[in-house]
GROMACS .gro file of N, CA, C and O in nm:
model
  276
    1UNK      N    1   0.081  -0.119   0.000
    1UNK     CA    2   0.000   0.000   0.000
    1UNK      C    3   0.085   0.125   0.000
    1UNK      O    4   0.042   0.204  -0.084
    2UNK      N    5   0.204   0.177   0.072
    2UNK     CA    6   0.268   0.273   0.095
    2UNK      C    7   0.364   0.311  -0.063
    2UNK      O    8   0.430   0.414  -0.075
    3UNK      N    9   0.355   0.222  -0.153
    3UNK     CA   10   0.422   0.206  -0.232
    3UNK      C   11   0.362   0.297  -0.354
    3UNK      O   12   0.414   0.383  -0.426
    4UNK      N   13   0.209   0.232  -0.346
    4UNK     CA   14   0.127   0.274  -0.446
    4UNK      C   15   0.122   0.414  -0.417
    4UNK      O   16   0.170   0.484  -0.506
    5UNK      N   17   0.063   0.492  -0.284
    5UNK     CA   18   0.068   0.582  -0.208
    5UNK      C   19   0.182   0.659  -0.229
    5UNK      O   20   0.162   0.753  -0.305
    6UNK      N   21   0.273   0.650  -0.193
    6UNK     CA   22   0.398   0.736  -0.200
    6UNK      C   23   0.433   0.781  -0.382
    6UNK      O   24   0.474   0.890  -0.421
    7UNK      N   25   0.403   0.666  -0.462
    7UNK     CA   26   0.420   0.665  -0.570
    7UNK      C   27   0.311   0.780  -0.703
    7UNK      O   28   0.327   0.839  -0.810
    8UNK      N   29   0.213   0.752  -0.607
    8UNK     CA   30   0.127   0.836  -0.698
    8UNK      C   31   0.155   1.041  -0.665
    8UNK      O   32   0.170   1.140  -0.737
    9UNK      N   33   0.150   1.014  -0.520
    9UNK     CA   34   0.217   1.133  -0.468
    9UNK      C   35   0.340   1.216  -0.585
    9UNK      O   36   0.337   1.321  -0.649
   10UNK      N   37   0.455   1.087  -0.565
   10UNK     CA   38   0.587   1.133  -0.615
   10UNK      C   39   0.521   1.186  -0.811
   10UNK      O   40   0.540   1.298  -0.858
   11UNK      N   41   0.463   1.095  -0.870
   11UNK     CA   42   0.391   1.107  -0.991
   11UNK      C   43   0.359   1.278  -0.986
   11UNK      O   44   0.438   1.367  -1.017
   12UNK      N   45   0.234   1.293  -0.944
   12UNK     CA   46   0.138   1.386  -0.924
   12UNK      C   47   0.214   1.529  -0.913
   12UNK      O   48   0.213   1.623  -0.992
   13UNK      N   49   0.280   1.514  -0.789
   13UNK     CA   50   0.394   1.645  -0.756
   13UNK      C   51   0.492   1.661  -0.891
   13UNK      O   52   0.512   1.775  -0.935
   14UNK      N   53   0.543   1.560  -0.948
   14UNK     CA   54   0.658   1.612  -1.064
   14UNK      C   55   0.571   1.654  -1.186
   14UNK      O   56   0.647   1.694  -1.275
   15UNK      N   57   0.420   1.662  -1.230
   15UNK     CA   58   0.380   1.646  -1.315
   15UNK      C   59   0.332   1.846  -1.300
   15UNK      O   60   0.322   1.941  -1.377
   16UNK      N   61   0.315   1.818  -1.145
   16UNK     CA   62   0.286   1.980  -1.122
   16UNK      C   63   0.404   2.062  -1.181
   16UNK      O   64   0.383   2.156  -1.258
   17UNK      N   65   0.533   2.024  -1.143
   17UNK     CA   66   0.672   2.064  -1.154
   17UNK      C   67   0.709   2.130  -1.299
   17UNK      O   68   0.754   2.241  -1.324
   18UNK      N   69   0.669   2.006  -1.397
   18UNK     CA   70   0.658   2.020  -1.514
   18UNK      C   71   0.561   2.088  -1.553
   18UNK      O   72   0.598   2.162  -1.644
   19UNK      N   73   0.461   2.099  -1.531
   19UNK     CA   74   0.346   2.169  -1.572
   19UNK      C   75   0.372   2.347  -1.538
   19UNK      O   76   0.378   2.401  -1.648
   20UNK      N   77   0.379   2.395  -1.486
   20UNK     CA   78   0.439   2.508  -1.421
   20UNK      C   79   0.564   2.558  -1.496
   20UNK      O   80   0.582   2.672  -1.540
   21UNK      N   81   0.663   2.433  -1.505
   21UNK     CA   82   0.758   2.519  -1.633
   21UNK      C   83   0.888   2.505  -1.550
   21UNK      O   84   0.992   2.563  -1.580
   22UNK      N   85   0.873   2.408  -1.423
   22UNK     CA   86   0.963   2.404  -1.301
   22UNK      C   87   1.087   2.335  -1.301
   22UNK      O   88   1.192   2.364  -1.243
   23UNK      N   89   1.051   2.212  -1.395
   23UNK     CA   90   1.128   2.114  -1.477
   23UNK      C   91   1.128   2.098  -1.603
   23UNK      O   92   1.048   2.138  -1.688
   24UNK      N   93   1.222   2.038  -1.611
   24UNK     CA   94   1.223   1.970  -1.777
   24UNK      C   95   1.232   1.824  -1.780
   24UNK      O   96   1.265   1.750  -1.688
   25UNK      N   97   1.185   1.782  -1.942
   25UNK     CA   98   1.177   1.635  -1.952
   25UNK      C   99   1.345   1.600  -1.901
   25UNK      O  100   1.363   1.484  -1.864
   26UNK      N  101   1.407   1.649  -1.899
   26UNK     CA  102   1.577   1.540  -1.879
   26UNK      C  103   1.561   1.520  -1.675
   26UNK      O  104   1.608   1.441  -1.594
   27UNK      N  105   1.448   1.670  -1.663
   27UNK     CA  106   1.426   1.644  -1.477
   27UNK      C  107   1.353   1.537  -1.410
   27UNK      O  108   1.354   1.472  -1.305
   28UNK      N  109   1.288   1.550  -1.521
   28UNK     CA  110   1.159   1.395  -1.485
   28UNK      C  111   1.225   1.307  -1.506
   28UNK      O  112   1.255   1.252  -1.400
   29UNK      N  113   1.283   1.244  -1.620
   29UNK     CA  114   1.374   1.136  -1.619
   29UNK      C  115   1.445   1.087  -1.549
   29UNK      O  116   1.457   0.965  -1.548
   30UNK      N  117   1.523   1.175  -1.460
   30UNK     CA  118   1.605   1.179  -1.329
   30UNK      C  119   1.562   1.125  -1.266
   30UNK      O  120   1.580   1.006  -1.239
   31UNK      N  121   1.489   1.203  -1.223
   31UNK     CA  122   1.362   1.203  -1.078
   31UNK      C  123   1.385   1.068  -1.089
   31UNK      O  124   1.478   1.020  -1.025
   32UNK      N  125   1.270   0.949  -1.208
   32UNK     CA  126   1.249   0.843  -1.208
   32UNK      C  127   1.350   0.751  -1.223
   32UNK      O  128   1.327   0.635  -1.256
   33UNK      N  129   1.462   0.794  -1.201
   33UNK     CA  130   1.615   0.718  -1.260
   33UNK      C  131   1.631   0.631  -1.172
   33UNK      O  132   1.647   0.517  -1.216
   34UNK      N  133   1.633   0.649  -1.001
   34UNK     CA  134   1.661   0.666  -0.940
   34UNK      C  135   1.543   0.636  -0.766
   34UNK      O  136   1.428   0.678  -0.770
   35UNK      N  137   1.582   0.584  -0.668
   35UNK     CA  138   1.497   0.583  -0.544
   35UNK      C  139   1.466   0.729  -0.548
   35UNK      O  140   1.541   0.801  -0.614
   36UNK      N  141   1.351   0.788  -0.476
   36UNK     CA  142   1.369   0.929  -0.402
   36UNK      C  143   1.460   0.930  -0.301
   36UNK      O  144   1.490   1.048  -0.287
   37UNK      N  145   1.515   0.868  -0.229
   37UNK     CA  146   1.641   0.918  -0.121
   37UNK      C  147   1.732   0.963  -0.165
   37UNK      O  148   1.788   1.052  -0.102
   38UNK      N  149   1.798   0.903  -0.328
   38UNK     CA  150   1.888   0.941  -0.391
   38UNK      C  151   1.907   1.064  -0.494
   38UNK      O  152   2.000   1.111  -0.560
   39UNK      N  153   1.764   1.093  -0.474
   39UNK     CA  154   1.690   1.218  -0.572
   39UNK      C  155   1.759   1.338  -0.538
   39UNK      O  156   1.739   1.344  -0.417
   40UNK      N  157   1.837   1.449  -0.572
   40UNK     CA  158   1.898   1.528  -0.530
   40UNK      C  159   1.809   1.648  -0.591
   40UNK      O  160   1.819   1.648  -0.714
   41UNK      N  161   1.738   1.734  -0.549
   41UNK     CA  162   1.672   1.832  -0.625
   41UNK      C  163   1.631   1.891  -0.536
   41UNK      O  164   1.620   1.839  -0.425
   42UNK      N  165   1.594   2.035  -0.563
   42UNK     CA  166   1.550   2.134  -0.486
   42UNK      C  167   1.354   2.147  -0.465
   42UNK      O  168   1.269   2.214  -0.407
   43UNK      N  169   1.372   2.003  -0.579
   43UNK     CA  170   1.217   2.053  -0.525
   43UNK      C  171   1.151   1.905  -0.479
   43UNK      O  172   1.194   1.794  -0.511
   44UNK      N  173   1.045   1.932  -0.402
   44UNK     CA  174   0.997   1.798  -0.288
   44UNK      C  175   1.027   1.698  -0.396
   44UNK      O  176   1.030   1.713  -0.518
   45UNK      N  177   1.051   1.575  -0.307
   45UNK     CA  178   1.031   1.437  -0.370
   45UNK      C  179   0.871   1.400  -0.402
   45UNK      O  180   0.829   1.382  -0.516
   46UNK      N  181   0.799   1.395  -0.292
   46UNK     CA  182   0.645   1.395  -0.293
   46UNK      C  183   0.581   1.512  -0.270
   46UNK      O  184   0.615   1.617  -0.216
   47UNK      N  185   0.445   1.459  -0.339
   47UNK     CA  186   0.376   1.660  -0.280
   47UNK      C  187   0.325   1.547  -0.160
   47UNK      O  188   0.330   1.429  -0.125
   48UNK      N  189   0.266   1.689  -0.125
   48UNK     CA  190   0.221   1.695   0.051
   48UNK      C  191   0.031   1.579   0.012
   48UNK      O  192  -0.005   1.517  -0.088
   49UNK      N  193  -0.006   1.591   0.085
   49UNK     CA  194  -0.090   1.482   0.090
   49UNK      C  195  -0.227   1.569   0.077
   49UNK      O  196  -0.335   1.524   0.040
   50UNK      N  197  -0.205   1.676   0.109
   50UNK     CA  198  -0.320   1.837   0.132
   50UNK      C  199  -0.413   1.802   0.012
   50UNK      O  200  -0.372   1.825  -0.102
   51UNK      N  201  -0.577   1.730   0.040
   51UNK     CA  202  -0.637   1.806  -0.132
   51UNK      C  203  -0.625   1.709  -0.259
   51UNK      O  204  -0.664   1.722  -0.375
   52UNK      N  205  -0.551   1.601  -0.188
   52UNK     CA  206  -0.517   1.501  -0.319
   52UNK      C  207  -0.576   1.376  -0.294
   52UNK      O  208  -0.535   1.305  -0.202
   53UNK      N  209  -0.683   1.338  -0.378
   53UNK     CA  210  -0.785   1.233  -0.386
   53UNK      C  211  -0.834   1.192  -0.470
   53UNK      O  212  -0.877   1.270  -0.555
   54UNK      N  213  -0.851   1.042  -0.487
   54UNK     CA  214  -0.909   0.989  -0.601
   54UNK      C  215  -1.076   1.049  -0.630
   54UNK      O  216  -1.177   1.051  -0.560
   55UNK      N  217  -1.046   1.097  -0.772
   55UNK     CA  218  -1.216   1.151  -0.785
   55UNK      C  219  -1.293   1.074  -0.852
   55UNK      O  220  -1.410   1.083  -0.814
   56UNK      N  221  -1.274   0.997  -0.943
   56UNK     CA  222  -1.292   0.850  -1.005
   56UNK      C  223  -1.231   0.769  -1.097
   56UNK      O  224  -1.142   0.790  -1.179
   57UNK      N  225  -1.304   0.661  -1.064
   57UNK     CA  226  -1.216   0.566  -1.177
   57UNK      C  227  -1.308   0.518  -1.313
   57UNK      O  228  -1.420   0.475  -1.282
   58UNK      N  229  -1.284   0.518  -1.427
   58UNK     CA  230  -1.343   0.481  -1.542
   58UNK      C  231  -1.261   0.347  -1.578
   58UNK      O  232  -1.144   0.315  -1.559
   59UNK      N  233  -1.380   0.277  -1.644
   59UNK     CA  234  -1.299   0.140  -1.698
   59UNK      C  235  -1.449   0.041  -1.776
   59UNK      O  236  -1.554   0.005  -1.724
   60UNK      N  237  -1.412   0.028  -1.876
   60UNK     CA  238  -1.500  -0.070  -1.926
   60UNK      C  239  -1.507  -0.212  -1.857
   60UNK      O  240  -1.412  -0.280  -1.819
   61UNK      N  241  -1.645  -0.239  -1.848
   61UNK     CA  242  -1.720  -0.317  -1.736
   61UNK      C  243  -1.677  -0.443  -1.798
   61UNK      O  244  -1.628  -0.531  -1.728
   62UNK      N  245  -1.696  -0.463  -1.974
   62UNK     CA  246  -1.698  -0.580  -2.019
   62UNK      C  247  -1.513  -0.612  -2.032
   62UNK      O  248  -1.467  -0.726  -2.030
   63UNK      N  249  -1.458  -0.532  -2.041
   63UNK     CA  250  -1.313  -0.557  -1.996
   63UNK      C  251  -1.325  -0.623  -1.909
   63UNK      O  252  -1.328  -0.746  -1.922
   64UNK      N  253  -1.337  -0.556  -1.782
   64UNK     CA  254  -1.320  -0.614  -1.681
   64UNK      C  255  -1.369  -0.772  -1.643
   64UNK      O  256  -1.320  -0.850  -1.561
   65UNK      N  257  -1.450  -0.785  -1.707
   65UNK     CA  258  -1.552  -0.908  -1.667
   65UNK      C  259  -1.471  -1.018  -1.776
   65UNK      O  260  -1.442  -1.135  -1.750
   66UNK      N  261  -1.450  -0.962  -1.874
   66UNK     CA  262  -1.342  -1.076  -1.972
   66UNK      C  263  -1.223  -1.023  -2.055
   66UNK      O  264  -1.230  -0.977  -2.169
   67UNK      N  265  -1.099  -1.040  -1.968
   67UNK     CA  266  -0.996  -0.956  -1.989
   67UNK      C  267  -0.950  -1.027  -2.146
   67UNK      O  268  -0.967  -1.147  -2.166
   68UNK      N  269  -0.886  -0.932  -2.256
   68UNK     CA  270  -0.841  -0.984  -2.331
   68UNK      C  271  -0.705  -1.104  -2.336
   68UNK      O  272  -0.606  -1.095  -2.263
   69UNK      N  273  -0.721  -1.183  -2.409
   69UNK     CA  274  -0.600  -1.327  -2.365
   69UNK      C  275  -0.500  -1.282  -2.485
   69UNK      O  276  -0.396  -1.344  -2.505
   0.00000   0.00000   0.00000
């Protein structure tokens, strides 16, 4: 669980990063190169947890019910 959690976090926050104009694609690449402990950057590893929630999920039903083989 902490994995998925921490992970979507770390996702979410660099996408802000980039979006904003904060990073560049060679920063994101990094980022993901690499554990976050080893991440050397000035800006958070994860965003903060403040406000961030799943709002839904979409997915075809008949997928689901018979996955392609």
């Amino acid at each position: 669980e902490a994995f998925l959690y921490k992970l979507i976090r770390r996702i979410t926050g660099t996408l802000m990063h980039l979006a904003k104009g904060q990073m560049t694609r060679e920063d994101v690449l990094d980022r993901f190169a690499c554990p976050p402990d080893y991440y050397s950057s000035s800006f958070p590893t994860t965003l903060k947890p403040h406000g961030l929630f799943l709002y839904e999920v979409k997915y075809n039903e008949e997928d689901f019910l018979n996955p392609p083989v």
